[in-house]
XYZ file of C-alpha atoms in Angstrom:
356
model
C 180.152 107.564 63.155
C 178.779 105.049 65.228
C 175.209 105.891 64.592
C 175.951 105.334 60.860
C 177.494 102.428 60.920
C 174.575 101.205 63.070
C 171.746 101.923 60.833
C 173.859 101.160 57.703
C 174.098 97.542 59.504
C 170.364 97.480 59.806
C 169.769 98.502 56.758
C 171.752 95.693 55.485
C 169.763 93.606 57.382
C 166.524 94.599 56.297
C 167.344 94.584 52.667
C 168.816 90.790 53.475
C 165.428 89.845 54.993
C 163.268 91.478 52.744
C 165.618 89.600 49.548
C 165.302 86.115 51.119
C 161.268 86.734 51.136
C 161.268 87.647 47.410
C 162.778 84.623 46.479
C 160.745 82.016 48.257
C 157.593 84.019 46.771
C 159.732 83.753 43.324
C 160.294 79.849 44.080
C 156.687 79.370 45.639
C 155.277 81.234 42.187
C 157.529 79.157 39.785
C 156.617 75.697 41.503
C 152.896 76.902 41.250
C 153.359 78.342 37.835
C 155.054 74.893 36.833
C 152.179 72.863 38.329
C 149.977 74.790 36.503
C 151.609 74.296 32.859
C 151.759 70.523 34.042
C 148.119 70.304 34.640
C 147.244 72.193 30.752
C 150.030 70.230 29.343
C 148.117 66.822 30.892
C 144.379 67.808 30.370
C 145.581 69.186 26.899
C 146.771 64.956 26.221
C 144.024 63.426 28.119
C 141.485 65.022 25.867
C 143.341 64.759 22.484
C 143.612 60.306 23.446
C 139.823 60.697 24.645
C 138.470 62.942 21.231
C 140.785 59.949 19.210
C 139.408 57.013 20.956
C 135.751 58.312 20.735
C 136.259 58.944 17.113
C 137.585 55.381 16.834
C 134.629 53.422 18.574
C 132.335 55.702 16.494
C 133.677 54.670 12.782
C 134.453 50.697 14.077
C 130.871 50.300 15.088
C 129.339 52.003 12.026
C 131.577 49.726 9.661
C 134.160 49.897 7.066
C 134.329 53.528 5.045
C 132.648 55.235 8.152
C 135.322 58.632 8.575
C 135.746 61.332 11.277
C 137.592 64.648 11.248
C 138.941 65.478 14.691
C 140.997 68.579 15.403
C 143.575 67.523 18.343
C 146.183 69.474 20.293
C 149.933 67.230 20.593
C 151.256 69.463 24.216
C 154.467 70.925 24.486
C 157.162 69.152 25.946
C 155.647 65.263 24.548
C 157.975 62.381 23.778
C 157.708 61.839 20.250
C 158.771 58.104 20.882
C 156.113 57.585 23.247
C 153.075 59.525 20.698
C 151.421 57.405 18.797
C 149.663 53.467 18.207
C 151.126 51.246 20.476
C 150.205 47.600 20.742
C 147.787 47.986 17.802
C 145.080 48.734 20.696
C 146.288 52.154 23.035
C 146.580 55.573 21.677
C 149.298 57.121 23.974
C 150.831 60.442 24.332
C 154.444 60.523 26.325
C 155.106 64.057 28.525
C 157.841 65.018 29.673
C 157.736 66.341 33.454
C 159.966 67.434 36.347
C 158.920 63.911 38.417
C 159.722 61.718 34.864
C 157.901 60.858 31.977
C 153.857 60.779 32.031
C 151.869 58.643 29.810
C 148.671 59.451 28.930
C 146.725 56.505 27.052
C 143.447 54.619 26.321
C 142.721 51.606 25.127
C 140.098 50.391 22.140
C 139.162 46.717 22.301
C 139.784 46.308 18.248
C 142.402 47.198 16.002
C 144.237 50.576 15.698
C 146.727 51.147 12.951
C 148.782 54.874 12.979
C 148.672 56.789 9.646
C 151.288 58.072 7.950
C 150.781 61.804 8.768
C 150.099 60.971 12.762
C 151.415 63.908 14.473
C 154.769 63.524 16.783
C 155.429 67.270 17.335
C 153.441 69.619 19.539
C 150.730 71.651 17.726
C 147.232 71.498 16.640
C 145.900 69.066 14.017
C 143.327 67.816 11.752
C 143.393 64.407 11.613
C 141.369 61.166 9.799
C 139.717 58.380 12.101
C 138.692 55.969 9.454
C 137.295 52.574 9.094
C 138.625 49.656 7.390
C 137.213 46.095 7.123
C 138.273 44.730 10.974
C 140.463 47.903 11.687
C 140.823 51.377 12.407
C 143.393 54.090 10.963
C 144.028 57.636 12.560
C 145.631 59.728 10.208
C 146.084 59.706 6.771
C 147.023 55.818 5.968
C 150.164 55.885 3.281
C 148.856 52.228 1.833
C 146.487 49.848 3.416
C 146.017 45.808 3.373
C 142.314 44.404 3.149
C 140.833 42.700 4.861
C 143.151 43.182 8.274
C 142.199 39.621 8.927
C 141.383 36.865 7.259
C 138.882 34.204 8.563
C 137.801 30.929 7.021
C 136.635 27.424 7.688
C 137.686 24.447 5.481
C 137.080 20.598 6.025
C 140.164 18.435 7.053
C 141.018 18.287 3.476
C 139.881 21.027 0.864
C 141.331 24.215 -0.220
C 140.092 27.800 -0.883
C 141.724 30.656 -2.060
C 141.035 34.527 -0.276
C 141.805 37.939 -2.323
C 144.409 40.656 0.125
C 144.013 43.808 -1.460
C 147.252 46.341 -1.273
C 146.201 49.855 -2.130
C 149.209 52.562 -2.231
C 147.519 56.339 -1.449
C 150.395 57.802 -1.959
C 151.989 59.880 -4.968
C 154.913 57.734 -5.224
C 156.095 53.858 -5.949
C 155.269 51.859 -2.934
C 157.879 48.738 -2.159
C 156.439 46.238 -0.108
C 157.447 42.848 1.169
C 154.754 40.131 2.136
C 156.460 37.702 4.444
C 153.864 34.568 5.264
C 154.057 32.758 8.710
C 152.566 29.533 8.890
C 153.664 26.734 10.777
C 150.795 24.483 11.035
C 150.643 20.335 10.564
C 148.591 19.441 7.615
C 148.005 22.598 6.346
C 149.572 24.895 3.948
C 149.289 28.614 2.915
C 150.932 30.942 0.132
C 151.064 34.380 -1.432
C 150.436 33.707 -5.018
C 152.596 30.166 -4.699
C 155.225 31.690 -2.266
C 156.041 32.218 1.092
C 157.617 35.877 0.754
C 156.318 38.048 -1.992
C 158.214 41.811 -2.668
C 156.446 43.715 -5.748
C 155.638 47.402 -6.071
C 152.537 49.300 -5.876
C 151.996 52.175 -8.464
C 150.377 55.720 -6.760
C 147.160 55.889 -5.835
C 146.489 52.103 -7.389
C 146.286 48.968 -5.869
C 147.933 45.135 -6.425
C 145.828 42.132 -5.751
C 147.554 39.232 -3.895
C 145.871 35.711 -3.824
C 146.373 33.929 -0.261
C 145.629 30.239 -0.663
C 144.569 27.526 1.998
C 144.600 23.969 1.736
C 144.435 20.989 4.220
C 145.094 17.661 3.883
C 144.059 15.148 6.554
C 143.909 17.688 8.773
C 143.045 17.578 12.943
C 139.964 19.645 14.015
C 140.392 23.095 15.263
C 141.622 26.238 14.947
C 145.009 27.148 13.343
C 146.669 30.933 13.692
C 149.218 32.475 11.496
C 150.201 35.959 10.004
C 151.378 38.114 6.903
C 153.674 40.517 7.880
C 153.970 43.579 5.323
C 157.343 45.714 5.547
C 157.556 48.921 3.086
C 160.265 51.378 2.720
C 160.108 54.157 5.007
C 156.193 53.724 5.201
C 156.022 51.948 8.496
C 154.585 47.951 8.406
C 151.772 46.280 9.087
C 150.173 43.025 9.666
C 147.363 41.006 8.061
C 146.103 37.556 10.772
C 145.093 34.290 9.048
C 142.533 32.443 11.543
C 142.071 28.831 9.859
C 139.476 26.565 11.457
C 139.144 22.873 10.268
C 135.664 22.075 11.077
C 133.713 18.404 10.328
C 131.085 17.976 7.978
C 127.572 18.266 8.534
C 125.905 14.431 8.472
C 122.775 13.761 6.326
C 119.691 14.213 7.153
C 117.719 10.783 7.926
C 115.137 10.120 5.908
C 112.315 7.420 6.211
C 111.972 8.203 9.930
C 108.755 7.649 12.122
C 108.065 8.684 15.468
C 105.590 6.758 18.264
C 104.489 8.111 21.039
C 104.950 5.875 24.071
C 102.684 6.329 27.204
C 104.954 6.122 31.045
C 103.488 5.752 34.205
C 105.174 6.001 37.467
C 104.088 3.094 39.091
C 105.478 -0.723 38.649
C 101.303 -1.791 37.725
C 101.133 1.063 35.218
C 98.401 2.572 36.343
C 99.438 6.066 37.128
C 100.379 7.584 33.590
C 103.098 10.665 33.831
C 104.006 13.196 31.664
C 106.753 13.353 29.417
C 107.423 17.054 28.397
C 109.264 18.038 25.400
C 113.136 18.362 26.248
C 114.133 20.232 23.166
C 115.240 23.669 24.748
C 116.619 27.241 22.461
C 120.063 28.262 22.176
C 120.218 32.038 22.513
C 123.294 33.174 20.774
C 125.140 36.879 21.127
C 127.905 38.062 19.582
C 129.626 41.637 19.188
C 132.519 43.364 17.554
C 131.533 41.896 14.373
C 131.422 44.504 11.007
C 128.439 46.193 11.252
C 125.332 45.371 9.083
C 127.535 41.851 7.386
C 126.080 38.337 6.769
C 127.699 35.823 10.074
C 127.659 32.606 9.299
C 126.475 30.609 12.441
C 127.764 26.806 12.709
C 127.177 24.250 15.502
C 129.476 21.326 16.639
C 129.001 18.473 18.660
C 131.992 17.410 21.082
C 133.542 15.482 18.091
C 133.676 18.679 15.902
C 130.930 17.358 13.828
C 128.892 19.891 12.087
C 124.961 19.730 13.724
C 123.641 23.135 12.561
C 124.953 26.191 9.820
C 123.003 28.888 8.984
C 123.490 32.602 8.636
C 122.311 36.152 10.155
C 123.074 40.072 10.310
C 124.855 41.881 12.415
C 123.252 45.032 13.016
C 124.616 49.220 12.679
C 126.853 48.320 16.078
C 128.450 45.200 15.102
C 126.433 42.749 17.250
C 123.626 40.306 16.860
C 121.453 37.592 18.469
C 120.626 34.551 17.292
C 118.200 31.753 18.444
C 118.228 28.535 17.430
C 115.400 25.456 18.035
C 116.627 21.905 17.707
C 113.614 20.237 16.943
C 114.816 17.303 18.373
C 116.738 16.585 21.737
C 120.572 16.951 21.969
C 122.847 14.047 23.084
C 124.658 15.294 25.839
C 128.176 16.616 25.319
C 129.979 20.009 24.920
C 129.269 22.314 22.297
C 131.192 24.886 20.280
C 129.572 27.563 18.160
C 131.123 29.678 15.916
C 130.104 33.054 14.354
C 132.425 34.012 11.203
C 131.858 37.521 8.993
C 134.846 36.951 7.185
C 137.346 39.271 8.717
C 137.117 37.003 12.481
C 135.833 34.247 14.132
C 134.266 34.050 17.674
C 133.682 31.202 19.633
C 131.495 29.860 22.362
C 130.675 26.613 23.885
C 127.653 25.560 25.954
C 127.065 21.774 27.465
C 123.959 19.403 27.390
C 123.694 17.220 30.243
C 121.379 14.047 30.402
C 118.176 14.065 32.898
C 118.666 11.638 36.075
């Protein structure tokens, strides 16, 4: 009896030993299994944001109409709050892991806008990366306002008046709301007369909406306001007003002769010097501009007075370069240039100093 109860005692022992080995392999092979899945579930996001923001840069440099198909892959276990446009710049997918919640994002350095049919749910999707004038939609867009943004310069009192299209692709009635905010001294702005405009867009058609500017005395400079676009159940969106009150451009003199004046560096005059010509180029970048649109280039002195205009093209990436010759030395002072294609303005400012 003893000898049984002995090696039933060991075999206890052995089956306990051999039990509490199987399940730290079992807990060693979920961990690794789980750290696996994490690492699909991750790559699986990274490249769906990386396919999207390619596809984005692509369409916004080739211009407005410019379209991509890209098939993506939404990972199990996401956070649908945390999938989608966020901050009108960062495509972002949310995951849900044993540590917390991962985010996976990039960011675009122009405007994103989520369509309607932007996928939430895991799965695997064919969606539209599309071009508008100064933005870019992923997905299917359920309406759309253009232009995104609307840029203009006006003298400190004059008035012009800038078309916002509102196209509806849906199959339904679109009800939208246009709600203007402007808040500027001297300077006024309305939606066909008024401040907040609700009408309804039939499917697949589009409403025109007249946004008019006008300043009166104005102050030199740049003014910023907004028309904010709500719709029912179709998500909102935002159009940017960018208002810059500029001088005007003097005459040309007329009637004007030059002499040419011989210098010497000596107090007998009689060691002549040379005067060279102090007129100098202004080389002049820009990028991020619509691709292959007219920029209108314009030149101010430090008083905001208007010294140069003229226009260019941007080329099939959205930049261009631009040189401009005086023909005459500048009086020194700070300098603002600004490049305008309609749907944004850019600024720079260079500074002439006087010879000692």
């Amino acid at each position: 009896m003893g000898g049984k109860g002995q090696s039933s005692v060991e075999l206890l022992i052995i089956l306990s030993v051999v039990l509490v080995v199987l399940a730290f392999i079992y807990i060693a092979s979920h961990q690794q299994l789980t750290e696996s899945q994490h690492q699909v579930r991750i790559s699986q996001a990274r490249l769906t944001v990386s396919m999207l923001a390619s596809a984005a840069r692509e369409v916004y440099a080739e211009g407005p109409g410019a379209r991509r198909l890209v098939t993506v892959t939404i990972p199990e276990g996401n956070s649908e709050s945390r999938t989608g446009i966020f901050n009108e710049s960062m495509i972002n997918i949310g995951l849900f892991l044993e540590e917390g919640t991962s985010d996976v994002n990039e960011l675009v350095p122009f405007r994103l806008v989520e369509g309607a049919d932007f996928p939430k749910r895991p799965g695997t999707y064919v969606l539209t990366v599309e071009a508008f004038e100064g933005y870019v939609v992923i997905g299917n867009p359920s309406y759309t306002l253009q232009p995104g943004t609307i840029a203009l310069e006006l003298l400190p009192t004059d008035s012009e008046t800038r078309v916002l299209n509102v196209t509806n692709y849906l199959n339904t009635t679109l009800y939208i709301t246009l709600n203007l905010s402007w808040s500027n001294p001297n300077t006024t702005v309305n939606l066909n007369g008024s401040s907040v405009l609700t009408f309804q867009v039939a499917p697949n058609s589009s409403v025109l909406v007249n946004v008019n500017f006008a300043s009166t005395n104005a102050s030199l400079g740049t003014y910023l306001g907004a028309i904010y676009a709500n719709t029912t159940g179709y998500g909102n969106s935002t159009v940017y007003l960018i208002l810059q009150i500029v001088g005007a451009q003097p005459p040309v003199p007329t009637g004007v002769s030059y002499i040419l004046i011989d210098t010497f560096n000596d107090s007998s005059y009689s060691t002549p010097s040379s005067v060279f010509d102090p007129t100098e180029t202004v080389d002049i970048h820009g990028s991020n501009f619509t691709a292959n649109s007219q920029i209108t280039i314009r030149i101010y002195d430090s008083s905001m007075t208007l010294v140069h205009s003229n226009t260019t093209m941007s080329n099939s990436s959205g930049g261009f370069t631009y040189y401009w010759n005086p023909g005459m030395p500048l009086a020194p002072g700070e300098y603002n240039v600004t490049a305008n294609d309609s749907t944004r303005i850019a600024s720079w400012k260079f500074n002439i100093t006087g010879c000692t």
